[in-house]
Amino acid sequence: MQSFYSEEEKAFRAEVRAFVETHLPPDLARQGLHDYHPRRQDQSRWVKILAEKGWSVPHWPAAYGGPGWTGVQRFIFEEEMRRAHAPTADRIGTELVAPVLYTFASEEQRQKYLPAIRKGDTFWAQGFSEPGSGSDLSSLRTRAVRDGDHYVVSGQKTWTTEGQHADMIFMLVRTNAEVKPQAGISALLIDLKSAGITRRPIWTIDEGLTVNEFFFDDVRVPAENLVGEEGAGWSYAKFLLNNERTNSAEVPHTKRDIAQLREIAKIELKNGRPLIEDANFRARLARIEIDTMALETAVLRALTAASHDGGSVASLVKVRGSELRQRVADLADEALGDRGLAICLNPEGEHRMFDDGLTSPVADHGIGIAAKAMFRRATTIYGGANEIQRTLIAKTVLEL
Ligand SMILES: Cc1cc2nc3c(=O)[nH]c(=O)nc-3n(C[C@H](O)[C@H](O)[C@H](O)COP(=O)(O)OP(=O)(O)OC[C@H]3O[C@@H](n4cnc5c(N)ncnc54)[C@H](O)[C@@H]3O)c2cc1C
């Protein structure tokens, strides 16, 4: 793949790598190596280091503090971040909510919210899904009723990623039940400290905490927190979801996982020989690597294309990228067997250690692998389930 890159892009990669090597705190790199879910203060610490350099919001236009990089530079930057095991920033704020704000929100809203996201001071959540309204999102029922200068919000959101860290939530609400479902949806920016909001954690199969449910009980939200036009929330949501799906290709993350798997396979033994020497294992690893290279080419091609239909590209790379993330995690899990069963305990107890007396002693390279393989079941669900993406591809690309 190196041939894809120009001399300038190679020099850019070297600059990023040198910066990360000298500035990434070693304790954060170690947490990232074991796929700790980064704590808010650790994300914020790293974002502040990047912000100082002007690199904390790679996707943003220069007018709002972005570095003005090309798509390929952003890809290289992400690759170097994952390679170094740097913590991810508040991705919902920086990659999903902020583009909606700088594209559709009022200038007052941009000035109010964007600087705090860029500096790692405010964290965001995305409140779309509800019980019964996931794939069929336009059926959502959380209501916002106008009352003078406020909306009064009642209902429930679920699967809210990073809700335990978030200060604000970008919410889809129903402001009109009389029109067709999509036309009655609006987008509100809600302060999660508002009276009437209850959060409940959802512990996932990896014994980790990244998703939550939120209950809204007559929450008063200033009307000035409406994004754009009332009733136009569905189009902002589609814009956000296209960004989410494109990001879910996660090629840099998969490449990092492949490198980690290669290391595991050099250490783990099969019939007394390193697993990496086993022909069957090597063939399976090669298949994943080839598919990842193909996806990488597709993503880079989309990033450098003069124009493309963003929606269908987003669905295509989402499907392939999310499946690859599962495949590499599953193979690593298989390579380790029960030696991969340990989960890192982070200081806030958001990940717990299996302590059942049955787990074998785990080598450093095995920490977190099984947990990762379990959580990766979610990649084909979040951002819009893959079955739904396949239907979109069938309609828009194949015209079936
Ligand atoms: C880890 C994780 C994080 C998430 N984070 C967020 C978040 O931050 N914010 C947020 O708003 N949401 C979030 N979600 C929710 C996510 O977007 C939904 O789970 C997803 O859209 C699927 O909706 P559902 O869970 O209601 O499943 P359902 O819609 O009930 O689907 C169940 C199954 O049926 C299939 N199915 C449904 N309809 C069809 C159809 N018409 N044709 C074919 N198959 C169909 C689906 O593909 C799926 O396999 C997250 C989910 C997970 C697992």
GROMACS .gro file of C-alpha atoms and ligand atoms in nm:
model
  453
    1MET     CA    1   0.000   0.000   0.000
    2GLN     CA    2   0.294   0.237   0.045
    3SER     CA    3   0.297   0.308  -0.328
    4PHE     CA    4  -0.036   0.486  -0.280
    5TYR     CA    5   0.134   0.765  -0.089
    6SER     CA    6   0.323   1.064  -0.231
    7GLU     CA    7   0.660   1.179  -0.093
    8GLU     CA    8   0.481   1.462   0.093
    9GLU     CA    9   0.243   1.213   0.252
   10LYS     CA   10   0.531   0.992   0.360
   11ALA     CA   11   0.702   1.296   0.517
   12PHE     CA   12   0.372   1.379   0.692
   13ARG     CA   13   0.357   1.026   0.832
   14ALA     CA   14   0.712   1.060   0.966
   15GLU     CA   15   0.622   1.391   1.132
   16VAL     CA   16   0.315   1.243   1.301
   17ARG     CA   17   0.505   0.934   1.413
   18ALA     CA   18   0.785   1.143   1.565
   19PHE     CA   19   0.533   1.361   1.749
   20VAL     CA   20   0.344   1.066   1.892
   21GLU     CA   21   0.664   0.890   1.998
   22THR     CA   22   0.773   1.193   2.198
   23HIS     CA   23   0.436   1.312   2.333
   24LEU     CA   24   0.214   1.010   2.403
   25PRO     CA   25   0.234   0.937   2.780
   26PRO     CA   26   0.355   0.575   2.825
   27ASP     CA   27   0.075   0.490   3.071
   28LEU     CA   28  -0.183   0.579   2.806
   29ALA     CA   29  -0.001   0.373   2.542
   30ARG     CA   30  -0.001   0.073   2.776
   31GLN     CA   31  -0.375   0.104   2.841
   32GLY     CA   32  -0.435   0.126   2.467
   33LEU     CA   33  -0.224  -0.185   2.403
   34HIS     CA   34  -0.464  -0.382   2.620
   35ASP     CA   35  -0.775  -0.214   2.477
   36TYR     CA   36  -0.872  -0.046   2.801
   37HIS     CA   37  -1.173   0.160   2.731
   38PRO     CA   38  -1.009   0.500   2.788
   39ARG     CA   39  -1.131   0.696   3.087
   40ARG     CA   40  -1.259   1.048   3.033
   41GLN     CA   41  -0.964   1.211   3.205
   42ASP     CA   42  -0.720   1.009   2.992
   43GLN     CA   43  -0.899   1.096   2.669
   44SER     CA   44  -0.904   1.458   2.775
   45ARG     CA   45  -0.533   1.453   2.869
   46TRP     CA   46  -0.438   1.326   2.523
   47VAL     CA   47  -0.678   1.559   2.340
   48LYS     CA   48  -0.519   1.856   2.516
   49ILE     CA   49  -0.172   1.747   2.401
   50LEU     CA   50  -0.304   1.717   2.044
   51ALA     CA   51  -0.495   2.047   2.068
   52GLU     CA   52  -0.175   2.227   2.163
   53LYS     CA   53  -0.028   2.102   1.836
   54GLY     CA   54  -0.348   2.187   1.643
   55TRP     CA   55  -0.423   1.819   1.575
   56SER     CA   56  -0.715   1.736   1.804
   57VAL     CA   57  -0.989   1.760   1.538
   58PRO     CA   58  -0.847   1.621   1.212
   59HIS     CA   59  -1.182   1.628   1.027
   60TRP     CA   60  -1.279   1.986   1.097
   61PRO     CA   61  -1.244   2.279   0.858
   62ALA     CA   62  -0.964   2.521   0.943
   63ALA     CA   63  -1.224   2.791   1.025
   64TYR     CA   64  -1.322   2.595   1.338
   65GLY     CA   65  -0.973   2.490   1.443
   66GLY     CA   66  -0.911   2.187   1.219
   67PRO     CA   67  -0.567   2.136   1.063
   68GLY     CA   68  -0.698   2.158   0.704
   69TRP     CA   69  -0.569   1.811   0.613
   70THR     CA   70  -0.665   1.609   0.308
   71GLY     CA   71  -0.860   1.284   0.351
   72VAL     CA   72  -0.540   1.085   0.301
   73GLN     CA   73  -0.358   1.286   0.568
   74ARG     CA   74  -0.644   1.217   0.808
   75PHE     CA   75  -0.618   0.847   0.728
   76ILE     CA   76  -0.240   0.849   0.789
   77PHE     CA   77  -0.289   1.036   1.117
   78GLU     CA   78  -0.547   0.783   1.236
   79GLU     CA   79  -0.318   0.497   1.135
   80GLU     CA   80  -0.031   0.641   1.340
   81MET     CA   81  -0.259   0.696   1.639
   82ARG     CA   82  -0.376   0.335   1.637
   83ARG     CA   83  -0.025   0.203   1.571
   84ALA     CA   84   0.098   0.384   1.883
   85HIS     CA   85  -0.204   0.269   2.091
   86ALA     CA   86  -0.306   0.629   2.163
   87PRO     CA   87  -0.647   0.670   2.329
   88THR     CA   88  -0.931   0.772   2.103
   89ALA     CA   89  -1.071   1.119   2.160
   90ASP     CA   90  -1.440   1.182   2.226
   91ARG     CA   91  -1.527   1.042   1.883
   92ILE     CA   92  -1.897   1.114   1.912
   93GLY     CA   93  -1.822   1.480   1.978
   94THR     CA   94  -1.535   1.529   1.736
   95GLU     CA   95  -1.636   1.301   1.445
   96LEU     CA   96  -2.016   1.281   1.459
   97VAL     CA   97  -2.175   1.576   1.640
   98ALA     CA   98  -1.927   1.851   1.544
   99PRO     CA   99  -1.969   1.804   1.166
  100VAL     CA  100  -2.346   1.839   1.212
  101LEU     CA  101  -2.289   2.155   1.417
  102TYR     CA  102  -2.051   2.324   1.175
  103THR     CA  103  -2.269   2.227   0.879
  104PHE     CA  104  -2.622   2.292   1.007
  105ALA     CA  105  -2.617   2.474   1.345
  106SER     CA  106  -2.641   2.847   1.408
  107GLU     CA  107  -2.324   3.052   1.445
  108GLU     CA  108  -2.406   3.101   1.817
  109GLN     CA  109  -2.428   2.723   1.866
  110ARG     CA  110  -2.100   2.669   1.679
  111GLN     CA  111  -1.920   2.927   1.893
  112LYS     CA  112  -2.074   2.786   2.210
  113TYR     CA  113  -1.999   2.415   2.156
  114LEU     CA  114  -1.716   2.359   1.908
  115PRO     CA  115  -1.417   2.508   2.101
  116ALA     CA  116  -1.495   2.296   2.409
  117ILE     CA  117  -1.507   1.978   2.196
  118ARG     CA  118  -1.179   2.069   2.025
  119LYS     CA  119  -1.004   2.121   2.359
  120GLY     CA  120  -1.137   1.801   2.517
  121ASP     CA  121  -1.342   1.990   2.779
  122THR     CA  122  -1.693   1.877   2.675
  123PHE     CA  123  -1.789   1.521   2.586
  124TRP     CA  124  -2.094   1.419   2.383
  125ALA     CA  125  -2.333   1.131   2.339
  126GLN     CA  126  -2.565   1.045   2.051
  127GLY     CA  127  -2.928   0.983   2.147
  128PHE     CA  128  -3.099   0.821   1.850
  129SER     CA  129  -3.197   0.461   1.938
  130GLU     CA  130  -3.490   0.377   2.163
  131PRO     CA  131  -3.638   0.046   2.274
  132GLY     CA  132  -3.828  -0.063   1.961
  133SER     CA  133  -3.668   0.206   1.741
  134GLY     CA  134  -3.327   0.094   1.619
  135SER     CA  135  -3.327  -0.015   1.255
  136ASP     CA  136  -3.669   0.144   1.226
  137LEU     CA  137  -3.535   0.470   1.368
  138SER     CA  138  -3.803   0.696   1.222
  139SER     CA  139  -4.056   0.533   1.458
  140LEU     CA  140  -3.887   0.698   1.758
  141ARG     CA  141  -4.127   0.818   2.028
  142THR     CA  142  -3.934   1.047   2.265
  143ARG     CA  143  -4.147   1.362   2.257
  144ALA     CA  144  -4.047   1.729   2.269
  145VAL     CA  145  -4.341   1.963   2.323
  146ARG     CA  146  -4.289   2.337   2.284
  147ASP     CA  147  -4.372   2.536   2.599
  148GLY     CA  148  -4.280   2.905   2.562
  149ASP     CA  149  -3.902   2.936   2.535
  150HIS     CA  150  -3.849   2.566   2.608
  151TYR     CA  151  -3.914   2.219   2.478
  152VAL     CA  152  -4.033   1.966   2.734
  153VAL     CA  153  -3.877   1.628   2.658
  154SER     CA  154  -4.013   1.289   2.775
  155GLY     CA  155  -3.908   0.941   2.672
  156GLN     CA  156  -3.620   0.696   2.669
  157LYS     CA  157  -3.298   0.648   2.475
  158THR     CA  158  -3.089   0.334   2.479
  159TRP     CA  159  -2.748   0.197   2.375
  160THR     CA  160  -2.605   0.543   2.434
  161THR     CA  161  -2.231   0.506   2.381
  162GLU     CA  162  -2.011   0.702   2.621
  163GLY     CA  163  -2.316   0.829   2.807
  164GLN     CA  164  -2.125   0.771   3.131
  165HIS     CA  165  -1.868   1.031   3.025
  166ALA     CA  166  -2.088   1.272   2.835
  167ASP     CA  167  -2.185   1.626   2.932
  168MET     CA  168  -2.419   1.680   2.636
  169ILE     CA  169  -2.636   1.463   2.414
  170PHE     CA  170  -2.732   1.519   2.050
  171MET     CA  171  -3.092   1.392   2.057
  172LEU     CA  172  -3.352   1.303   1.801
  173VAL     CA  173  -3.698   1.385   1.933
  174ARG     CA  174  -4.049   1.381   1.794
  175THR     CA  175  -4.187   1.734   1.768
  176ASN     CA  176  -4.481   1.647   1.542
  177ALA     CA  177  -4.684   1.326   1.545
  178GLU     CA  178  -4.929   1.442   1.276
  179VAL     CA  179  -4.697   1.428   0.973
  180LYS     CA  180  -4.512   1.133   0.816
  181PRO     CA  181  -4.268   0.991   1.075
  182GLN     CA  182  -3.945   1.131   0.925
  183ALA     CA  183  -4.087   1.482   0.892
  184GLY     CA  184  -4.184   1.500   1.259
  185ILE     CA  185  -3.833   1.453   1.397
  186SER     CA  186  -3.612   1.735   1.528
  187ALA     CA  187  -3.261   1.751   1.673
  188LEU     CA  188  -3.200   1.898   2.019
  189LEU     CA  189  -2.878   1.959   2.211
  190ILE     CA  190  -2.945   1.860   2.572
  191ASP     CA  191  -2.731   1.920   2.877
  192LEU     CA  192  -2.718   1.585   3.057
  193LYS     CA  193  -2.713   1.761   3.395
  194SER     CA  194  -3.066   1.893   3.333
  195ALA     CA  195  -3.330   1.806   3.593
  196GLY     CA  196  -3.537   1.499   3.504
  197ILE     CA  197  -3.265   1.291   3.336
  198THR     CA  198  -3.174   0.948   3.477
  199ARG     CA  199  -2.888   0.735   3.342
  200ARG     CA  200  -2.864   0.360   3.383
  201PRO     CA  201  -2.550   0.169   3.279
  202ILE     CA  202  -2.577  -0.131   3.044
  203TRP     CA  203  -2.303  -0.386   3.115
  204THR     CA  204  -2.206  -0.571   2.798
  205ILE     CA  205  -2.091  -0.929   2.746
  206ASP     CA  206  -1.723  -0.828   2.779
  207GLU     CA  207  -1.806  -0.702   3.129
  208GLY     CA  208  -1.733  -0.351   3.010
  209LEU     CA  209  -1.929  -0.031   3.039
  210THR     CA  210  -1.961   0.174   2.723
  211VAL     CA  211  -2.337   0.186   2.667
  212ASN     CA  212  -2.617   0.329   2.876
  213GLU     CA  213  -2.985   0.401   2.878
  214PHE     CA  214  -3.131   0.742   2.955
  215PHE     CA  215  -3.475   0.832   3.082
  216PHE     CA  216  -3.616   1.181   3.021
  217ASP     CA  217  -3.893   1.288   3.251
  218ASP     CA  218  -4.034   1.630   3.153
  219VAL     CA  219  -3.687   1.770   3.090
  220ARG     CA  220  -3.694   2.142   3.006
  221VAL     CA  221  -3.460   2.226   2.718
  222PRO     CA  222  -3.412   2.587   2.600
  223ALA     CA  223  -3.566   2.629   2.252
  224GLU     CA  224  -3.236   2.786   2.138
  225ASN     CA  225  -3.090   2.432   2.162
  226LEU     CA  226  -3.284   2.322   1.855
  227VAL     CA  227  -3.044   2.247   1.567
  228GLY     CA  228  -3.147   2.405   1.236
  229GLU     CA  229  -3.515   2.377   1.150
  230GLU     CA  230  -3.784   2.204   1.352
  231GLY     CA  231  -3.881   1.887   1.163
  232ALA     CA  232  -3.548   1.864   0.977
  233GLY     CA  233  -3.376   1.635   1.231
  234TRP     CA  234  -3.402   1.331   1.005
  235SER     CA  235  -3.175   1.483   0.740
  236TYR     CA  236  -2.915   1.584   1.004
  237ALA     CA  237  -2.933   1.229   1.142
  238LYS     CA  238  -2.870   1.078   0.799
  239PHE     CA  239  -2.571   1.309   0.754
  240LEU     CA  240  -2.433   1.202   1.093
  241LEU     CA  241  -2.495   0.831   1.027
  242ASN     CA  242  -2.313   0.846   0.693
  243ASN     CA  243  -2.009   0.984   0.876
  244GLU     CA  244  -2.044   0.713   1.142
  245ARG     CA  245  -2.061   0.436   0.881
  246THR     CA  246  -1.761   0.567   0.689
  247ASN     CA  247  -1.565   0.582   1.015
  248SER     CA  248  -1.675   0.229   1.104
  249ALA     CA  249  -1.450   0.090   0.830
  250GLU     CA  250  -1.180   0.137   1.098
  251VAL     CA  251  -0.901   0.013   0.872
  252PRO     CA  252  -0.623   0.159   1.091
  253HIS     CA  253  -0.771  -0.021   1.391
  254THR     CA  254  -0.788  -0.353   1.205
  255LYS     CA  255  -0.429  -0.314   1.082
  256ARG     CA  256  -0.319  -0.257   1.439
  257ASP     CA  257  -0.508  -0.569   1.548
  258ILE     CA  258  -0.345  -0.772   1.270
  259ALA     CA  259   0.001  -0.658   1.388
  260GLN     CA  260  -0.095  -0.758   1.743
  261LEU     CA  261  -0.221  -1.096   1.622
  262ARG     CA  262   0.109  -1.161   1.442
  263GLU     CA  263   0.295  -1.100   1.770
  264ILE     CA  264   0.059  -1.333   1.957
  265ALA     CA  265   0.112  -1.604   1.695
  266LYS     CA  266   0.488  -1.579   1.733
  267ILE     CA  267   0.458  -1.646   2.108
  268GLU     CA  268   0.173  -1.898   2.129
  269LEU     CA  269   0.262  -2.258   2.047
  270LYS     CA  270   0.085  -2.531   1.852
  271ASN     CA  271   0.234  -2.880   1.881
  272GLY     CA  272   0.547  -2.720   2.028
  273ARG     CA  273   0.599  -2.484   1.734
  274PRO     CA  274   0.505  -2.113   1.712
  275LEU     CA  275   0.152  -2.081   1.580
  276ILE     CA  276   0.269  -1.846   1.305
  277GLU     CA  277   0.445  -2.147   1.144
  278ASP     CA  278   0.118  -2.338   1.112
  279ALA     CA  279   0.008  -2.336   0.746
  280ASN     CA  280  -0.363  -2.332   0.825
  281PHE     CA  281  -0.328  -2.042   1.066
  282ARG     CA  282  -0.110  -1.849   0.821
  283ALA     CA  283  -0.366  -1.896   0.543
  284ARG     CA  284  -0.646  -1.761   0.764
  285LEU     CA  285  -0.436  -1.465   0.870
  286ALA     CA  286  -0.340  -1.397   0.506
  287ARG     CA  287  -0.707  -1.399   0.403
  288ILE     CA  288  -0.783  -1.132   0.662
  289GLU     CA  289  -0.479  -0.927   0.558
  290ILE     CA  290  -0.575  -0.941   0.189
  291ASP     CA  291  -0.932  -0.837   0.262
  292THR     CA  292  -0.805  -0.552   0.481
  293MET     CA  293  -0.574  -0.431   0.204
  294ALA     CA  294  -0.866  -0.438  -0.040
  295LEU     CA  295  -1.079  -0.236   0.201
  296GLU     CA  296  -0.793   0.006   0.262
  297THR     CA  297  -0.768   0.065  -0.112
  298ALA     CA  298  -1.143   0.123  -0.135
  299VAL     CA  299  -1.134   0.371   0.155
  300LEU     CA  300  -0.833   0.559   0.015
  301ARG     CA  301  -0.996   0.568  -0.327
  302ALA     CA  302  -1.311   0.718  -0.174
  303LEU     CA  303  -1.101   0.969   0.020
  304THR     CA  304  -0.924   1.088  -0.296
  305ALA     CA  305  -1.224   1.071  -0.533
  306ALA     CA  306  -1.341   1.404  -0.672
  307SER     CA  307  -1.695   1.302  -0.584
  308HIS     CA  308  -1.887   0.994  -0.487
  309ASP     CA  309  -2.224   0.896  -0.353
  310GLY     CA  310  -2.137   0.927   0.016
  311GLY     CA  311  -2.430   0.715   0.134
  312SER     CA  312  -2.361   0.396  -0.059
  313VAL     CA  313  -1.983   0.413  -0.005
  314ALA     CA  314  -2.053   0.454   0.366
  315SER     CA  315  -2.273   0.142   0.370
  316LEU     CA  316  -2.022  -0.063   0.169
  317VAL     CA  317  -1.720   0.015   0.387
  318LYS     CA  318  -1.926  -0.019   0.705
  319VAL     CA  319  -2.028  -0.375   0.617
  320ARG     CA  320  -1.684  -0.492   0.513
  321GLY     CA  321  -1.493  -0.300   0.784
  322SER     CA  322  -1.713  -0.417   1.071
  323GLU     CA  323  -1.691  -0.781   0.961
  324LEU     CA  324  -1.312  -0.760   0.936
  325ARG     CA  325  -1.291  -0.618   1.285
  326GLN     CA  326  -1.478  -0.924   1.409
  327ARG     CA  327  -1.270  -1.170   1.207
  328VAL     CA  328  -0.934  -1.047   1.332
  329ALA     CA  329  -1.054  -1.034   1.694
  330ASP     CA  330  -1.202  -1.385   1.668
  331LEU     CA  331  -0.880  -1.528   1.525
  332ALA     CA  332  -0.673  -1.366   1.802
  333ASP     CA  333  -0.914  -1.510   2.058
  334GLU     CA  334  -0.880  -1.853   1.900
  335ALA     CA  335  -0.501  -1.820   1.895
  336LEU     CA  336  -0.495  -1.762   2.270
  337GLY     CA  337  -0.771  -1.995   2.388
  338ASP     CA  338  -0.831  -1.955   2.760
  339ARG     CA  339  -0.504  -1.763   2.793
  340GLY     CA  340  -0.695  -1.463   2.657
  341LEU     CA  341  -0.960  -1.456   2.923
  342ALA     CA  342  -0.832  -1.172   3.140
  343ILE     CA  343  -0.989  -0.832   3.125
  344CYS     CA  344  -0.808  -0.523   3.243
  345LEU     CA  345  -0.954  -0.364   3.552
  346ASN     CA  346  -0.943   0.007   3.512
  347PRO     CA  347  -0.927   0.236   3.812
  348GLU     CA  348  -1.295   0.324   3.793
  349GLY     CA  349  -1.398  -0.040   3.774
  350GLU     CA  350  -1.546  -0.002   3.428
  351HIS     CA  351  -1.378  -0.325   3.324
  352ARG     CA  352  -1.361  -0.610   3.566
  353MET     CA  353  -1.111  -0.893   3.599
  354PHE     CA  354  -1.248  -1.244   3.572
  355ASP     CA  355  -1.170  -1.374   3.918
  356ASP     CA  356  -1.330  -1.716   3.916
  357GLY     CA  357  -1.024  -1.926   3.998
  358LEU     CA  358  -1.066  -2.106   3.666
  359THR     CA  359  -0.885  -1.866   3.439
  360SER     CA  360  -0.531  -1.966   3.349
  361PRO     CA  361  -0.252  -1.727   3.426
  362VAL     CA  362  -0.250  -1.486   3.139
  363ALA     CA  363   0.054  -1.357   2.963
  364ASP     CA  364   0.078  -0.983   2.902
  365HIS     CA  365   0.001  -1.023   2.532
  366GLY     CA  366  -0.325  -1.201   2.612
  367ILE     CA  367  -0.482  -0.933   2.829
  368GLY     CA  368  -0.809  -0.805   2.692
  369ILE     CA  369  -0.818  -1.023   2.379
  370ALA     CA  370  -1.126  -1.228   2.468
  371ALA     CA  371  -1.307  -0.918   2.590
  372LYS     CA  372  -1.231  -0.750   2.261
  373ALA     CA  373  -1.360  -1.046   2.058
  374MET     CA  374  -1.683  -1.041   2.260
  375PHE     CA  375  -1.741  -0.668   2.227
  376ARG     CA  376  -1.669  -0.680   1.854
  377ARG     CA  377  -1.999  -0.867   1.808
  378ALA     CA  378  -2.142  -0.515   1.828
  379THR     CA  379  -1.957  -0.376   1.523
  380THR     CA  380  -2.207  -0.528   1.280
  381ILE     CA  381  -2.495  -0.381   1.482
  382TYR     CA  382  -2.404  -0.023   1.576
  383GLY     CA  383  -2.410   0.259   1.322
  384GLY     CA  384  -2.700   0.073   1.156
  385ALA     CA  385  -2.710  -0.308   1.145
  386ASN     CA  386  -2.533  -0.474   0.851
  387GLU     CA  387  -2.854  -0.636   0.727
  388ILE     CA  388  -2.997  -0.287   0.683
  389GLN     CA  389  -2.678  -0.165   0.510
  390ARG     CA  390  -2.701  -0.459   0.269
  391THR     CA  391  -3.058  -0.361   0.185
  392LEU     CA  392  -2.940  -0.002   0.119
  393ILE     CA  393  -2.660  -0.133  -0.106
  394ALA     CA  394  -2.907  -0.355  -0.291
  395LYS     CA  395  -3.131  -0.057  -0.356
  396THR     CA  396  -2.881   0.221  -0.427
  397VAL     CA  397  -2.580   0.042  -0.581
  398LEU     CA  398  -2.730  -0.270  -0.738
  399GLU     CA  399  -3.067  -0.104  -0.808
  400LEU     CA  400  -3.250  -0.423  -0.713
  401LIG     C1  401  -2.233  -0.126   2.128
  401LIG     C2  402  -2.344  -0.045   2.071
  401LIG     C3  403  -2.335   0.094   2.074
  401LIG     C4  404  -2.439   0.172   2.026
  401LIG     N1  405  -2.430   0.309   2.038
  401LIG     C5  406  -2.538   0.384   2.005
  401LIG     C6  407  -2.536   0.524   2.032
  401LIG     O1  408  -2.439   0.581   2.082
  401LIG     N2  409  -2.647   0.595   2.003
  401LIG     C7  410  -2.759   0.539   1.947
  401LIG     O2  411  -2.853   0.610   1.920
  401LIG     N3  412  -2.762   0.405   1.921
  401LIG     C8  413  -2.655   0.328   1.949
  401LIG     N4  414  -2.658   0.192   1.927
  401LIG     C9  415  -2.781   0.133   1.875
  401LIG    C10  416  -2.772   0.081   1.733
  401LIG     O3  417  -2.773   0.186   1.640
  401LIG    C11  418  -2.887  -0.017   1.714
  401LIG     O4  419  -2.863  -0.127   1.800
  401LIG    C12  420  -2.900  -0.065   1.571
  401LIG     O5  421  -2.945   0.040   1.489
  401LIG    C13  422  -2.998  -0.185   1.560
  401LIG     O6  423  -3.119  -0.154   1.621
  401LIG     P1  424  -3.183  -0.253   1.731
  401LIG     O7  425  -3.079  -0.284   1.832
  401LIG     O8  426  -3.310  -0.190   1.777
  401LIG     O9  427  -3.214  -0.387   1.653
  401LIG     P2  428  -3.339  -0.418   1.561
  401LIG    O10  429  -3.366  -0.301   1.473
  401LIG    O11  430  -3.449  -0.468   1.645
  401LIG    O12  431  -3.282  -0.534   1.473
  401LIG    C14  432  -3.265  -0.667   1.523
  401LIG    C15  433  -3.212  -0.753   1.410
  401LIG    O13  434  -3.309  -0.756   1.304
  401LIG    C16  435  -3.251  -0.713   1.182
  401LIG     N5  436  -3.348  -0.630   1.108
  401LIG    C17  437  -3.427  -0.532   1.156
  401LIG     N6  438  -3.500  -0.478   1.058
  401LIG    C18  439  -3.467  -0.544   0.944
  401LIG    C19  440  -3.507  -0.532   0.806
  401LIG     N7  441  -3.597  -0.441   0.768
  401LIG     N8  442  -3.450  -0.616   0.716
  401LIG    C20  443  -3.357  -0.708   0.753
  401LIG     N9  444  -3.315  -0.724   0.883
  401LIG    C21  445  -3.368  -0.642   0.976
  401LIG    C22  446  -3.134  -0.624   1.222
  401LIG    O14  447  -3.035  -0.618   1.121
  401LIG    C23  448  -3.083  -0.698   1.346
  401LIG    O15  449  -3.002  -0.806   1.309
  401LIG    C24  450  -2.554   0.111   1.970
  401LIG    C25  451  -2.562  -0.028   1.965
  401LIG    C26  452  -2.459  -0.106   2.015
  401LIG    C27  453  -2.473  -0.256   2.010
   0.00000   0.00000   0.00000
